[in-house]
Amino acid sequence: MAKRWYSTLLDLLREKSTAPVVVHEKQQIHDAWQALKKYQADIENGFSQQIAQAIEREVGGSSARSTDRSNEPPVFAASTLKFQDLELMGDDQVQDTLDEARLAQTLLLVSEAGLAGFLARLSTAQGLKVVRSDKNPLRPEAYANALVHVLQELPVVIEIRTRWLIYGGQIMGELLQTLYTALDQLLEKQGVKQASYAVVSTPDEPKRAAPALGRVSGQRSASPGNSNLSREQLLTLDHLHRLMSGDYDDSFIDEADPALDTDVEFGLLPAQAKRSNAKRPSRGLGPSLAVEVVGLMMEQLTADQRLLPPVRQLIASVEPAFLRLGTVDPAFFSNKNHPARRLLEAMTAKSLAFAHETDEGFAEFMQDLAATADRLSNGKAIGSLDFGALLKSFEDRQTARNQAVVDAQKLAVKALMQAEQRYLLAEKIAAEICQRRDFLADNPIIATFVTGPWAQVMAHERLTMQSDPSGRNKAVFSLALGDLLWSADMTQASRYRKRLIKIIPDMMNMVREGLLAIDYPLSLSKPFFDELMRLHELALSAPPEKIQAVRKNSLAPGHSFANATVPHTQHPWLQTAEAQQSGLMDFADTTEQVYQPASTARVSPALPVAVSAPAVSSPVFVDLQETRPMLPEEALDIEPGAWVDLVADNQWVRARLTWISPHGTLFMFTSVGGRSHSMTAHMLEQSVAQGRFRLISQQGVLDGALDNVAQAAMRNSVQGGTSS
C-alpha cells in the first residue's frame, strides 16, 4: 500500500506540474513533486512501521498499551483530542492534528462503501453482536495518523507536506476502499455474517439537544463584538489553543462590564442575548472567544441527559457568573484546578449520583446546590478567590452530610485490603505447594482444593501469626498439609494403614476447622471430602499389588473437576465479616451450584448466560439502546470516579467506583446513602457480559463538556479548511 500510494502520488504531482495552471500554483506543485522524489524509502518504510505498531497496540490489548513510554513526547490523535491537550500542544502540533483530522475525513468518505461491509463482518468475527468501529484496528483514522506521523518526520516545509496530503488523501482513500472490499470478500468466503449496525454514542457522551449541535456547527451569524468573524472563524482549534496558552491575555479587561452586570443582575436577557452582550467591540478577540467557549460549555452541561432536569435548570441559572469570569480570568480555561472549574465539576459530578428525583438524599443535595447557585447569581462572585470560597462551602456541606458514608467506606476498604493481602499470599503459597515432592498433580480434585481453599487457610494463618507478637498462635493448618497429601497418596497410605487409621480423625477435624476459620462453606468442599474419603477407603481395602492399577483409574468418570487446572487462586476470597463490611455482591438469584475453589465459589459463581437483568424503570438518562455496549474485557479499564448502573438485590442502582485494590483484584462502588457494592475483577467482567452493569460516565461531566467544545473547534477548523 505504501509503495502504491507513493508511486501514484508521484505520477499525479508530475502530471499536475506540467498542466496549464496558474504559474504560482504550478511552481508549488513542482516543488512538492521534487521533494517527494527524495523520500521514497523514508515514506514506504516509515508508513509500514507505523501501521504495524498501530495494529499491535490495538490487538495486543493492555500489555501492549502498558509499555513504558514515559520518555516519549505526548501523541495527540485528532479523533480523541481533549480540551486539556491543547494546553500541552505547540503550534505545529495543532496544525498536524488538523492535517490528520482532514485526512481521516477524506479517507472515510472515499472508502466508506467498502468499509461498511468489512466492518460488519469484522465485528462478527470479533464476537460482537453490533458493529463497533472503534474495535477495528484497520480504521481510516489509523492510516491517517500513520501517514501524517511519517510525513511530520521529514525535513520539508509545512506547505509541501500539506500539498502531499491534499493530493494524497484521495489516493489513500481509494487504496483503503480496495483493501476493505478484499477483506470483506475474504470474510464472506469464510462464512462470516454481518453484525447489525446501531446508532450509538460513546458512554461519556450524553444525548445533545438539536440547538446545541446547530450552534456548534456554525449556523448563527457573526457576533456583535466581531462583525468580521463568523462563528466558524471564531471557534477554531488555533484560536482555542491560543486562548488556553494565554496569547490573548492582553485583550482581557481587568473588570467585568458594568452593563453586563446590570443585565445579569435583573435577569433581563435570555442566555444567548447575555452572551452576545458580553461580546462588545471593546473586548477584542480574547473575551469574545472566552464567552463563546463558556457558552458552548454551559449548553453541553444543560443538555446532558444524565443530569436530572432540576440540576440542569439550576446550572443554566448560574451561567452569567461563569460568563463574567471567563472574560476577566483566562486561567479558567488553562488551569484544570481553577476554583471555578472545580466548583462546576463538583456540582455536576455529585449530581450523577441520582438517577431519579425521588432518590434518597436528592432533596438535601438540591438544597446545597441551590445555596451555591444563589450566591453565584448575586453577581458578587468574580475572581478565583470568590469561587474558591464557594467551593469550600459546598464541599463542607457535602462532607457534613456524608461523614457516616466516609467512615463506612474506610471500613469497607480495610476489609477489602485484608482480602487482597490474603489472596496474594495464598497465590504464593499455592505456587509453593505445587513445587512439593508430595504434591498430587495427577488428581485435580485434591490439587484444586489444596491450591485453592487450603492455600487461603494457610495464608489466613500466616497473617494471623504475623499480627500476634505473643507467638501463641501455631501453624497447625500449615502442618496439616503434609498429612493431608500423604493420606491422599494411595501408594504410600496403603503401605502404612495403621498410621492412616490413626491420623484420619484429627486430620479431617483440622481441615474442617481450617475452612471454618476463613468462613468457607463446608458444603462447597463436599466433592473434596468425598474424593478424599474414597481414596482412604481404597488405601485401606485394596491389595497393595492392585493400588497402582486402581490409582490410574481413581478419578470418577465424568467428574466436573476431572479437567481442572492448578493452582486455583485466581480471585480473592472474602470472609463473612469482610463481605458484610464491603457489601460484597453475591448474585443470590442464580441457581447454578457447582463446586469451585475458594477463589471463586462464594464471590463469583459460574453464572448462566440466561440470567437476565431487571427491567429498567423510567426515566433512563442513558438509554442502553443508544449507548455503545461495553465489552467484558473493557470493564477492568474503568477508573475511580466513574459512575455506573449495576444490578444489586435484583434492581438497578446508580453507584460510583470509589476504590480499586492495589493489584486490581477487587472493585468497590458506592451508591446513594453510602451503601458499598464490592466485587472481584472476575465478577465485574461477568456482570458486564450479562447486561447487569453499564457505564454512565467515565470522565467528569465538565471534562466531557469541554472535550466536546474542543471537538467542535476541530470540526469548525476542518470544515472551514483553515486553522485560523
mmCIF file of N, CA, C and O in Angstrom, residues 5 8-10 12-13 16-17 21 25-26 28-30 32 103 106 147 160-174:
data_model
loop_
_atom_site.group_PDB
_atom_site.id
_atom_site.type_symbol
_atom_site.label_atom_id
_atom_site.label_comp_id
_atom_site.label_asym_id
_atom_site.label_seq_id
_atom_site.Cartn_x
_atom_site.Cartn_y
_atom_site.Cartn_z
ATOM 1 N N TRP A 5 0.831 3.974 -2.920
ATOM 2 C CA TRP A 5 0.487 5.368 -2.602
ATOM 3 C C TRP A 5 1.581 6.304 -3.089
ATOM 4 O O TRP A 5 1.301 7.330 -3.729
ATOM 5 N N THR A 8 1.784 6.432 -7.070
ATOM 6 C CA THR A 8 0.614 7.107 -7.647
ATOM 7 C C THR A 8 0.668 8.602 -7.389
ATOM 8 O O THR A 8 0.367 9.410 -8.285
ATOM 9 N N LEU A 9 1.036 8.997 -6.170
ATOM 10 C CA LEU A 9 1.134 10.418 -5.848
ATOM 11 C C LEU A 9 2.241 11.081 -6.662
ATOM 12 O O LEU A 9 2.082 12.214 -7.144
ATOM 13 N N LEU A 10 3.355 10.391 -6.820
ATOM 14 C CA LEU A 10 4.462 10.948 -7.596
ATOM 15 C C LEU A 10 4.025 11.213 -9.036
ATOM 16 O O LEU A 10 4.307 12.279 -9.605
ATOM 17 N N LEU A 12 0.970 11.667 -10.097
ATOM 18 C CA LEU A 12 -0.046 12.708 -10.123
ATOM 19 C C LEU A 12 0.583 14.095 -10.024
ATOM 20 O O LEU A 12 0.198 15.024 -10.751
ATOM 21 N N LEU A 13 1.563 14.246 -9.119
ATOM 22 C CA LEU A 13 2.209 15.548 -8.968
ATOM 23 C C LEU A 13 2.996 15.922 -10.216
ATOM 24 O O LEU A 13 3.022 17.102 -10.616
ATOM 25 N N LYS A 16 0.407 17.086 -12.671
ATOM 26 C CA LYS A 16 -0.132 18.392 -12.310
ATOM 27 C C LYS A 16 0.882 19.511 -12.544
ATOM 28 O O LYS A 16 0.516 20.644 -12.871
ATOM 29 N N SER A 17 2.178 19.185 -12.369
ATOM 30 C CA SER A 17 3.205 20.216 -12.513
ATOM 31 C C SER A 17 3.380 20.672 -13.947
ATOM 32 O O SER A 17 3.977 21.725 -14.203
ATOM 33 N N VAL A 21 -1.839 25.525 -15.486
ATOM 34 C CA VAL A 21 -2.462 26.159 -14.327
ATOM 35 C C VAL A 21 -1.734 27.465 -14.036
ATOM 36 O O VAL A 21 -0.772 27.834 -14.713
ATOM 37 N N GLU A 25 0.840 28.372 -8.648
ATOM 38 C CA GLU A 25 0.354 27.054 -8.245
ATOM 39 C C GLU A 25 1.201 25.966 -8.884
ATOM 40 O O GLU A 25 1.535 24.948 -8.255
ATOM 41 N N LYS A 26 1.555 26.151 -10.140
ATOM 42 C CA LYS A 26 2.364 25.174 -10.863
ATOM 43 C C LYS A 26 3.727 24.995 -10.201
ATOM 44 O O LYS A 26 4.228 23.869 -10.075
ATOM 45 N N GLN A 28 4.475 25.524 -7.020
ATOM 46 C CA GLN A 28 4.308 24.831 -5.737
ATOM 47 C C GLN A 28 4.151 23.327 -5.935
ATOM 48 O O GLN A 28 4.717 22.527 -5.180
ATOM 49 N N ILE A 29 3.389 22.929 -6.944
ATOM 50 C CA ILE A 29 3.205 21.502 -7.219
ATOM 51 C C ILE A 29 4.529 20.878 -7.661
ATOM 52 O O ILE A 29 4.873 19.760 -7.265
ATOM 53 N N HIS A 30 5.279 21.632 -8.473
ATOM 54 C CA HIS A 30 6.580 21.133 -8.928
ATOM 55 C C HIS A 30 7.524 20.937 -7.748
ATOM 56 O O HIS A 30 8.248 19.931 -7.668
ATOM 57 N N ALA A 32 6.671 20.323 -4.678
ATOM 58 C CA ALA A 32 6.193 19.162 -3.922
ATOM 59 C C ALA A 32 6.604 17.863 -4.599
ATOM 60 O O ALA A 32 6.963 16.880 -3.932
ATOM 61 N N LEU A 103 -7.383 14.566 6.792
ATOM 62 C CA LEU A 103 -7.052 13.363 6.033
ATOM 63 C C LEU A 103 -7.985 12.219 6.415
ATOM 64 O O LEU A 103 -8.468 11.484 5.544
ATOM 65 N N THR A 106 -11.268 12.603 4.724
ATOM 66 C CA THR A 106 -11.187 12.244 3.305
ATOM 67 C C THR A 106 -11.159 10.733 3.129
ATOM 68 O O THR A 106 -11.876 10.174 2.281
ATOM 69 N N LEU A 147 0.196 8.029 8.374
ATOM 70 C CA LEU A 147 0.753 8.800 7.259
ATOM 71 C C LEU A 147 1.204 10.185 7.707
ATOM 72 O O LEU A 147 2.308 10.634 7.357
ATOM 73 N N ILE A 160 4.692 22.058 1.652
ATOM 74 C CA ILE A 160 4.896 20.873 0.814
ATOM 75 C C ILE A 160 4.178 19.669 1.412
ATOM 76 O O ILE A 160 3.508 18.902 0.707
ATOM 77 N N ARG A 161 4.290 19.507 2.720
ATOM 78 C CA ARG A 161 3.619 18.381 3.373
ATOM 79 C C ARG A 161 2.104 18.485 3.209
ATOM 80 O O ARG A 161 1.427 17.471 2.971
ATOM 81 N N THR A 162 1.578 19.693 3.350
ATOM 82 C CA THR A 162 0.141 19.886 3.183
ATOM 83 C C THR A 162 -0.299 19.536 1.766
ATOM 84 O O THR A 162 -1.352 18.921 1.560
ATOM 85 N N ARG A 163 0.515 19.892 0.773
ATOM 86 C CA ARG A 163 0.159 19.579 -0.614
ATOM 87 C C ARG A 163 0.189 18.074 -0.857
ATOM 88 O O ARG A 163 -0.639 17.534 -1.594
ATOM 89 N N TRP A 164 1.139 17.374 -0.248
ATOM 90 C CA TRP A 164 1.153 15.908 -0.355
ATOM 91 C C TRP A 164 -0.155 15.319 0.177
ATOM 92 O O TRP A 164 -0.714 14.396 -0.408
ATOM 93 N N LEU A 165 -0.607 15.868 1.308
ATOM 94 C CA LEU A 165 -1.825 15.332 1.918
ATOM 95 C C LEU A 165 -3.064 15.689 1.104
ATOM 96 O O LEU A 165 -4.003 14.892 1.006
ATOM 97 N N ILE A 166 -3.073 16.896 0.491
ATOM 98 C CA ILE A 166 -4.235 17.297 -0.309
ATOM 99 C C ILE A 166 -4.428 16.348 -1.478
ATOM 100 O O ILE A 166 -5.536 15.846 -1.727
ATOM 101 N N TYR A 167 -3.354 16.072 -2.211
ATOM 102 C CA TYR A 167 -3.463 15.199 -3.376
ATOM 103 C C TYR A 167 -3.396 13.715 -2.986
ATOM 104 O O TYR A 167 -3.939 12.867 -3.689
ATOM 105 N N GLY A 168 -2.733 13.415 -1.889
ATOM 106 C CA GLY A 168 -2.577 12.012 -1.497
ATOM 107 C C GLY A 168 -3.740 11.437 -0.730
ATOM 108 O O GLY A 168 -3.869 10.215 -0.612
ATOM 109 N N GLY A 169 -4.622 12.310 -0.184
ATOM 110 C CA GLY A 169 -5.760 11.813 0.576
ATOM 111 C C GLY A 169 -6.696 10.966 -0.265
ATOM 112 O O GLY A 169 -7.117 9.878 0.151
ATOM 113 N N GLN A 170 -7.024 11.442 -1.443
ATOM 114 C CA GLN A 170 -7.905 10.693 -2.338
ATOM 115 C C GLN A 170 -7.270 9.356 -2.722
ATOM 116 O O GLN A 170 -7.945 8.317 -2.770
ATOM 117 N N ILE A 171 -5.967 9.368 -2.975
ATOM 118 C CA ILE A 171 -5.261 8.134 -3.359
ATOM 119 C C ILE A 171 -5.306 7.113 -2.233
ATOM 120 O O ILE A 171 -5.626 5.939 -2.443
ATOM 121 N N MET A 172 -4.994 7.547 -1.013
ATOM 122 C CA MET A 172 -5.014 6.626 0.125
ATOM 123 C C MET A 172 -6.423 6.110 0.371
ATOM 124 O O MET A 172 -6.619 4.935 0.709
ATOM 125 N N GLY A 173 -7.421 6.963 0.194
ATOM 126 C CA GLY A 173 -8.803 6.527 0.366
ATOM 127 C C GLY A 173 -9.186 5.439 -0.618
ATOM 128 O O GLY A 173 -9.860 4.463 -0.259
ATOM 129 N N GLU A 174 -8.754 5.575 -1.870
ATOM 130 C CA GLU A 174 -9.058 4.557 -2.879
ATOM 131 C C GLU A 174 -8.335 3.242 -2.572
ATOM 132 O O GLU A 174 -8.888 2.156 -2.789
#
